[in-house]
Short mmCIF file of N, CA, C and O in Angstrom, two decimals:
data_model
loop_
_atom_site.label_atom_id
_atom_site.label_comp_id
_atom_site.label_asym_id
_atom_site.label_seq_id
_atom_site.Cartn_x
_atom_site.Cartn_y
_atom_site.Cartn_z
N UNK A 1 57.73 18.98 -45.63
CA UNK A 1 56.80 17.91 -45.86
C UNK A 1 56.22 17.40 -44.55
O UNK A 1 55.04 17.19 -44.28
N UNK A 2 57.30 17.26 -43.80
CA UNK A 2 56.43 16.66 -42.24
C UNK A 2 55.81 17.72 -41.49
O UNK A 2 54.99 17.20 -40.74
N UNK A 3 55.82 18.85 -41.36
CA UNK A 3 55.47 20.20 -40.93
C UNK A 3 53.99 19.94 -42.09
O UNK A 3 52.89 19.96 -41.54
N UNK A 4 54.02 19.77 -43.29
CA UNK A 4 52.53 19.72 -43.84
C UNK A 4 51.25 18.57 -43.40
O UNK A 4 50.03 18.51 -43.31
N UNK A 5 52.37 17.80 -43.24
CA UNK A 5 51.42 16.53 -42.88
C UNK A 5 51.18 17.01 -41.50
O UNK A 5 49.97 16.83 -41.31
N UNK A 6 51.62 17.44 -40.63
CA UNK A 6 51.36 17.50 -39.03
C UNK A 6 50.06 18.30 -38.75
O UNK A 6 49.22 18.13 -37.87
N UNK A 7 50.17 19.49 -40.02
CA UNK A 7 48.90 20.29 -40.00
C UNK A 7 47.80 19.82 -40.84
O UNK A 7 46.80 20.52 -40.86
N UNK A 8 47.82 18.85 -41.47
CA UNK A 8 46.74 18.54 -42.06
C UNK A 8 46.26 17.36 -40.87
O UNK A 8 45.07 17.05 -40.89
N UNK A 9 47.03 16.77 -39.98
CA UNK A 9 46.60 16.11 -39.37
C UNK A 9 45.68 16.46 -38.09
O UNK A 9 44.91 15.68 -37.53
N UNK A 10 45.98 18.06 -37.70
CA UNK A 10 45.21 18.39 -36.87
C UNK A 10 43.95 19.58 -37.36
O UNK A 10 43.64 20.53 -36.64
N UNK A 11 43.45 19.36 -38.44
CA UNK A 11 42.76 19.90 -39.00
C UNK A 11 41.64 19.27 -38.66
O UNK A 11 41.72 18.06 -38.88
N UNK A 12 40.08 19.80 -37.95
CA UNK A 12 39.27 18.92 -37.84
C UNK A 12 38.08 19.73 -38.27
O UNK A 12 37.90 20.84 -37.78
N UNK A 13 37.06 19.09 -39.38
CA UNK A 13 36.10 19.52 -40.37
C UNK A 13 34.96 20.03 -39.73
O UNK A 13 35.22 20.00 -38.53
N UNK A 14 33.86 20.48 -39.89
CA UNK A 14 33.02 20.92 -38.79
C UNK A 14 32.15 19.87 -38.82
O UNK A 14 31.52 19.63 -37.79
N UNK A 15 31.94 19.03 -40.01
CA UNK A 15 31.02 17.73 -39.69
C UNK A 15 31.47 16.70 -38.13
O UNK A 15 30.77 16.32 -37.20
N UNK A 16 32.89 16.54 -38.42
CA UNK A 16 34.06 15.90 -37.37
C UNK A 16 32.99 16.61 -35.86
O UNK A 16 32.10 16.09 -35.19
N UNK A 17 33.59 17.92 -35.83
CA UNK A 17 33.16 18.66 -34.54
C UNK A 17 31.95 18.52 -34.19
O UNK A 17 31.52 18.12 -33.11
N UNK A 18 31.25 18.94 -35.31
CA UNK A 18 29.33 18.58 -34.72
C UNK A 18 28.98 17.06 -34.37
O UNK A 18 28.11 16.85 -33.53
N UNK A 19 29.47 16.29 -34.82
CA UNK A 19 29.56 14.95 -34.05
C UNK A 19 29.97 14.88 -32.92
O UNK A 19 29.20 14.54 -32.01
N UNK A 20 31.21 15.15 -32.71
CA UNK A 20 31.48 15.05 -31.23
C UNK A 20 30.60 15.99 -30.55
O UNK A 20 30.03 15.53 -29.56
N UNK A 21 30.35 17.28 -30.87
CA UNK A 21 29.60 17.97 -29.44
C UNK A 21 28.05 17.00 -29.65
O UNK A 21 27.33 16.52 -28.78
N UNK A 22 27.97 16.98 -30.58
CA UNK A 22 26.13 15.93 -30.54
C UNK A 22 26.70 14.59 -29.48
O UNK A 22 25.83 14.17 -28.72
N UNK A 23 27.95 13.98 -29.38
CA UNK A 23 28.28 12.69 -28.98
C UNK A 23 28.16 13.39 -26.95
O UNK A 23 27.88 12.81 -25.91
N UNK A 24 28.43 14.37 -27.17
CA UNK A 24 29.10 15.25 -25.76
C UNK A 24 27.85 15.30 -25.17
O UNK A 24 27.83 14.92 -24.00
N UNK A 25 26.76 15.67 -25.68
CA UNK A 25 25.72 16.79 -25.83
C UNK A 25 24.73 15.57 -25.65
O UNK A 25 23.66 15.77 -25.07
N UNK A 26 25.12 14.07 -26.26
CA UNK A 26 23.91 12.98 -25.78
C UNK A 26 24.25 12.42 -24.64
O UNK A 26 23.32 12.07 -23.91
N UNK A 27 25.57 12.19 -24.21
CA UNK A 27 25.92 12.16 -22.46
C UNK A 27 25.08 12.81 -21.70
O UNK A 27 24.05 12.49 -21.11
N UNK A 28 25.73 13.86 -21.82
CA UNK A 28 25.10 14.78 -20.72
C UNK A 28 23.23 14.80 -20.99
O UNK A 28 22.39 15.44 -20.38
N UNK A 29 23.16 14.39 -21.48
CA UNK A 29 21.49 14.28 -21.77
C UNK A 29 21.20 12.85 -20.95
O UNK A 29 20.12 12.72 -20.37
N UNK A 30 22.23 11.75 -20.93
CA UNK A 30 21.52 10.78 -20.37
C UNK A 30 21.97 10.85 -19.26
O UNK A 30 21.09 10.53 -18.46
N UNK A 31 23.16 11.17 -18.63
CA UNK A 31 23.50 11.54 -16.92
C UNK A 31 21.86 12.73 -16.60
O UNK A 31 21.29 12.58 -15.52
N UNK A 32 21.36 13.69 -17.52
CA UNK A 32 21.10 14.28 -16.55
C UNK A 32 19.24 13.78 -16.80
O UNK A 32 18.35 14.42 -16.25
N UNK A 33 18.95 12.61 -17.67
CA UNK A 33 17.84 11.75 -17.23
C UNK A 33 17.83 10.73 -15.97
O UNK A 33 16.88 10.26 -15.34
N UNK A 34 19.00 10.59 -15.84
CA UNK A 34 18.87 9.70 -14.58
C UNK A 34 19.11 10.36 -13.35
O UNK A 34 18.78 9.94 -12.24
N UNK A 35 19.67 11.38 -13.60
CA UNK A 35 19.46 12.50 -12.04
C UNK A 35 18.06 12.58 -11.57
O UNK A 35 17.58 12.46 -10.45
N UNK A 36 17.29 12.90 -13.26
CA UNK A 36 15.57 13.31 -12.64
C UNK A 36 15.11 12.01 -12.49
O UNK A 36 13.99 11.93 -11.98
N UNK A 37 15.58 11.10 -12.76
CA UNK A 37 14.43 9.85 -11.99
C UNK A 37 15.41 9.88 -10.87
O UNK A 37 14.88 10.89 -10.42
N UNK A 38 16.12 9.71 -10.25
CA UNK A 38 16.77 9.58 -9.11
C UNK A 38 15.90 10.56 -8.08
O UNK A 38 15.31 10.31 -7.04
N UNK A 39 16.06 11.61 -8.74
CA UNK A 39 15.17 12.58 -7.98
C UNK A 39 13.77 12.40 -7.76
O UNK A 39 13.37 13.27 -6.98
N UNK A 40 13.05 11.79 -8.06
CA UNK A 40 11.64 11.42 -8.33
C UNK A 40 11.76 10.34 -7.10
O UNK A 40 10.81 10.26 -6.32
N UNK A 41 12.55 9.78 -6.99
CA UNK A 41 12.66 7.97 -6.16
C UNK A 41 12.81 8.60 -5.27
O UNK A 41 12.01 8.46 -4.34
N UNK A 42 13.94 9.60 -5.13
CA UNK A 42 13.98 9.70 -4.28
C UNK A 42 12.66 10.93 -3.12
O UNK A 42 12.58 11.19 -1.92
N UNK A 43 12.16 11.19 -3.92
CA UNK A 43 10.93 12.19 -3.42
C UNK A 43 10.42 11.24 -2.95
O UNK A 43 10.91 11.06 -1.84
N UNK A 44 9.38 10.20 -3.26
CA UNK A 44 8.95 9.29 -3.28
C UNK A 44 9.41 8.26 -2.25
O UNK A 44 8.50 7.75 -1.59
N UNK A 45 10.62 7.87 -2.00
CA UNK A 45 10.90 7.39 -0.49
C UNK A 45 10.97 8.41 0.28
O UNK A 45 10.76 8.07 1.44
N UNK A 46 11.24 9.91 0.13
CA UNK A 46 11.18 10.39 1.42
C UNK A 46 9.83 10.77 2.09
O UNK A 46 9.80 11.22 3.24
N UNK A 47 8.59 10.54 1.24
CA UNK A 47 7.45 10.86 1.00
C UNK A 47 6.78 9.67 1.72
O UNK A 47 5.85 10.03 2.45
N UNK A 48 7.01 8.38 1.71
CA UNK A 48 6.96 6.99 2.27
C UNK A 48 7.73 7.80 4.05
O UNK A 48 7.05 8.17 5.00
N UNK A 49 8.69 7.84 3.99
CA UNK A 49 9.48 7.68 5.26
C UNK A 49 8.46 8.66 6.13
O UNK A 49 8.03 8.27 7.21
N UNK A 50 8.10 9.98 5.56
CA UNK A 50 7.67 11.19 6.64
C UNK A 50 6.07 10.65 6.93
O UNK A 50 5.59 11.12 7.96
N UNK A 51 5.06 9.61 6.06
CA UNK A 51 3.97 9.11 6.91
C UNK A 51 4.27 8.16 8.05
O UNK A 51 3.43 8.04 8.93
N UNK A 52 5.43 7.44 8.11
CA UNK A 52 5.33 6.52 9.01
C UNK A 52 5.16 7.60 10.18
O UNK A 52 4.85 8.79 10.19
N UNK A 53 5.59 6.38 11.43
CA UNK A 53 5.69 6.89 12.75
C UNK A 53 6.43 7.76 13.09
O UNK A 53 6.09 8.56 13.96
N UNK A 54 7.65 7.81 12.46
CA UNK A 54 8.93 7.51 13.42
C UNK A 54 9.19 9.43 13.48
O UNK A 54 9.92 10.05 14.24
N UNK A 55 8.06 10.08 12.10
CA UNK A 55 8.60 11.35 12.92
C UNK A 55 7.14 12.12 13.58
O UNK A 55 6.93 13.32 13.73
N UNK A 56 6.25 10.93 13.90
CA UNK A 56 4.82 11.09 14.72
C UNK A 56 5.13 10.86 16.28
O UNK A 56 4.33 11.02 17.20
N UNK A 57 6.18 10.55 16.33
CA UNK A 57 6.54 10.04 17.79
C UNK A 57 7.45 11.30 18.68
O UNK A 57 8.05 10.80 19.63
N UNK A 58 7.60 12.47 18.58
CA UNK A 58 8.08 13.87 19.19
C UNK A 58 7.34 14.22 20.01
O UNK A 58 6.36 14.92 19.79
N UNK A 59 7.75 13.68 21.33
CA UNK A 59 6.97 14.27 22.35
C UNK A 59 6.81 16.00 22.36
O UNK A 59 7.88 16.61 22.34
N UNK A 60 5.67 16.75 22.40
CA UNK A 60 6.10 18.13 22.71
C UNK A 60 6.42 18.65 24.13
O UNK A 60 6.60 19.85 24.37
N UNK A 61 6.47 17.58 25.11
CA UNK A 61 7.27 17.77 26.49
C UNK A 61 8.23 17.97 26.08
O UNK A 61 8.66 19.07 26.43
N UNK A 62 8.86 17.41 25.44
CA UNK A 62 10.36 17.07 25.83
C UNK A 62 10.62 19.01 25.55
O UNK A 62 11.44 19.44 26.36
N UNK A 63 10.19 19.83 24.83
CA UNK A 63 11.05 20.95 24.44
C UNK A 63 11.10 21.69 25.58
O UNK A 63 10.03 21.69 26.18
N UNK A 64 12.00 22.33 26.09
CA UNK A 64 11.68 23.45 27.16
C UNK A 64 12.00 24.90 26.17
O UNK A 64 12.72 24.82 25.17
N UNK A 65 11.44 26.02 26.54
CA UNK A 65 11.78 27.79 26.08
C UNK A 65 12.48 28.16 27.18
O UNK A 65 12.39 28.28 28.41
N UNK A 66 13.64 28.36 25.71
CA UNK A 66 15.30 28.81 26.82
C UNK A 66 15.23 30.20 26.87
O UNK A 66 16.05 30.85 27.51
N UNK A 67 14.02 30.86 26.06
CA UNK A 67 14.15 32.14 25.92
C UNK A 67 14.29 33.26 27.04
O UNK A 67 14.61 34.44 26.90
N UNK A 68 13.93 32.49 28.32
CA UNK A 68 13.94 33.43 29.82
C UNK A 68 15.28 33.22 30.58
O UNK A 68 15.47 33.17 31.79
N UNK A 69 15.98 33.13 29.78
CA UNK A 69 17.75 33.21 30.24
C UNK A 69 17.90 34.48 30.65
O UNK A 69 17.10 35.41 30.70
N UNK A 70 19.47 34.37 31.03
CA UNK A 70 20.10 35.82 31.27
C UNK A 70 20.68 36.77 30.22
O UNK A 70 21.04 37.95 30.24
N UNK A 71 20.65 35.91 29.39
CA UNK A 71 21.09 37.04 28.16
C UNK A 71 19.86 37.71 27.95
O UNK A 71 20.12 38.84 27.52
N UNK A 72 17.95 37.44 28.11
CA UNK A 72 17.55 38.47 27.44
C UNK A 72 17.24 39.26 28.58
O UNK A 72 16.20 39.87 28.32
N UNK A 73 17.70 39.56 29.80
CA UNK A 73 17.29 40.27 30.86
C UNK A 73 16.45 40.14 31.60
O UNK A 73 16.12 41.03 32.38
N UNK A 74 15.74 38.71 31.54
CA UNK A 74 14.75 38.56 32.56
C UNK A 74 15.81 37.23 33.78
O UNK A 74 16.01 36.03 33.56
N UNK A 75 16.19 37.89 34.73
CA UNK A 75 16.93 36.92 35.92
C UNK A 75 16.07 36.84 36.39
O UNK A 75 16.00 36.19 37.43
#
């Protein structure tokens, strides 16, 4: 008798199951709506950040070409 009841208790109907994966299945639907606006904001400030100044201000002095070293054979 308790061996029957134990298995009827873990018996789960497919209505049961399609609920939960639909319950599973609307999570992951709203984590992965707020990824794409996250992603959007964040395009959008980095899109703001690259007109300012701050990456207009690279002197092209400053670089030197290391390429006439001794490793490529010109001493």
């Amino acid at each position: 008798m308790l061996s029957k009841l134990i298995s009827k208790s873990l018996l789960v109907t497919t209505t049961q199951l399609t609920m939960i994966l639909i319950a599973v299945a609307s999570i992951f639907i709203v984590f992965i709506i707020i990824a794409i606006i996250k992603m959007y904001k964040l395009k959008a400030e980095n899109r703001k950040l690259m007109e300012t100044n701050a990456f207009k201000d690279i002197d092209d002095e400053s670089y030197k070409d290391f390429t006439s070293g001794h490793l490529y054979g010109d001493n």
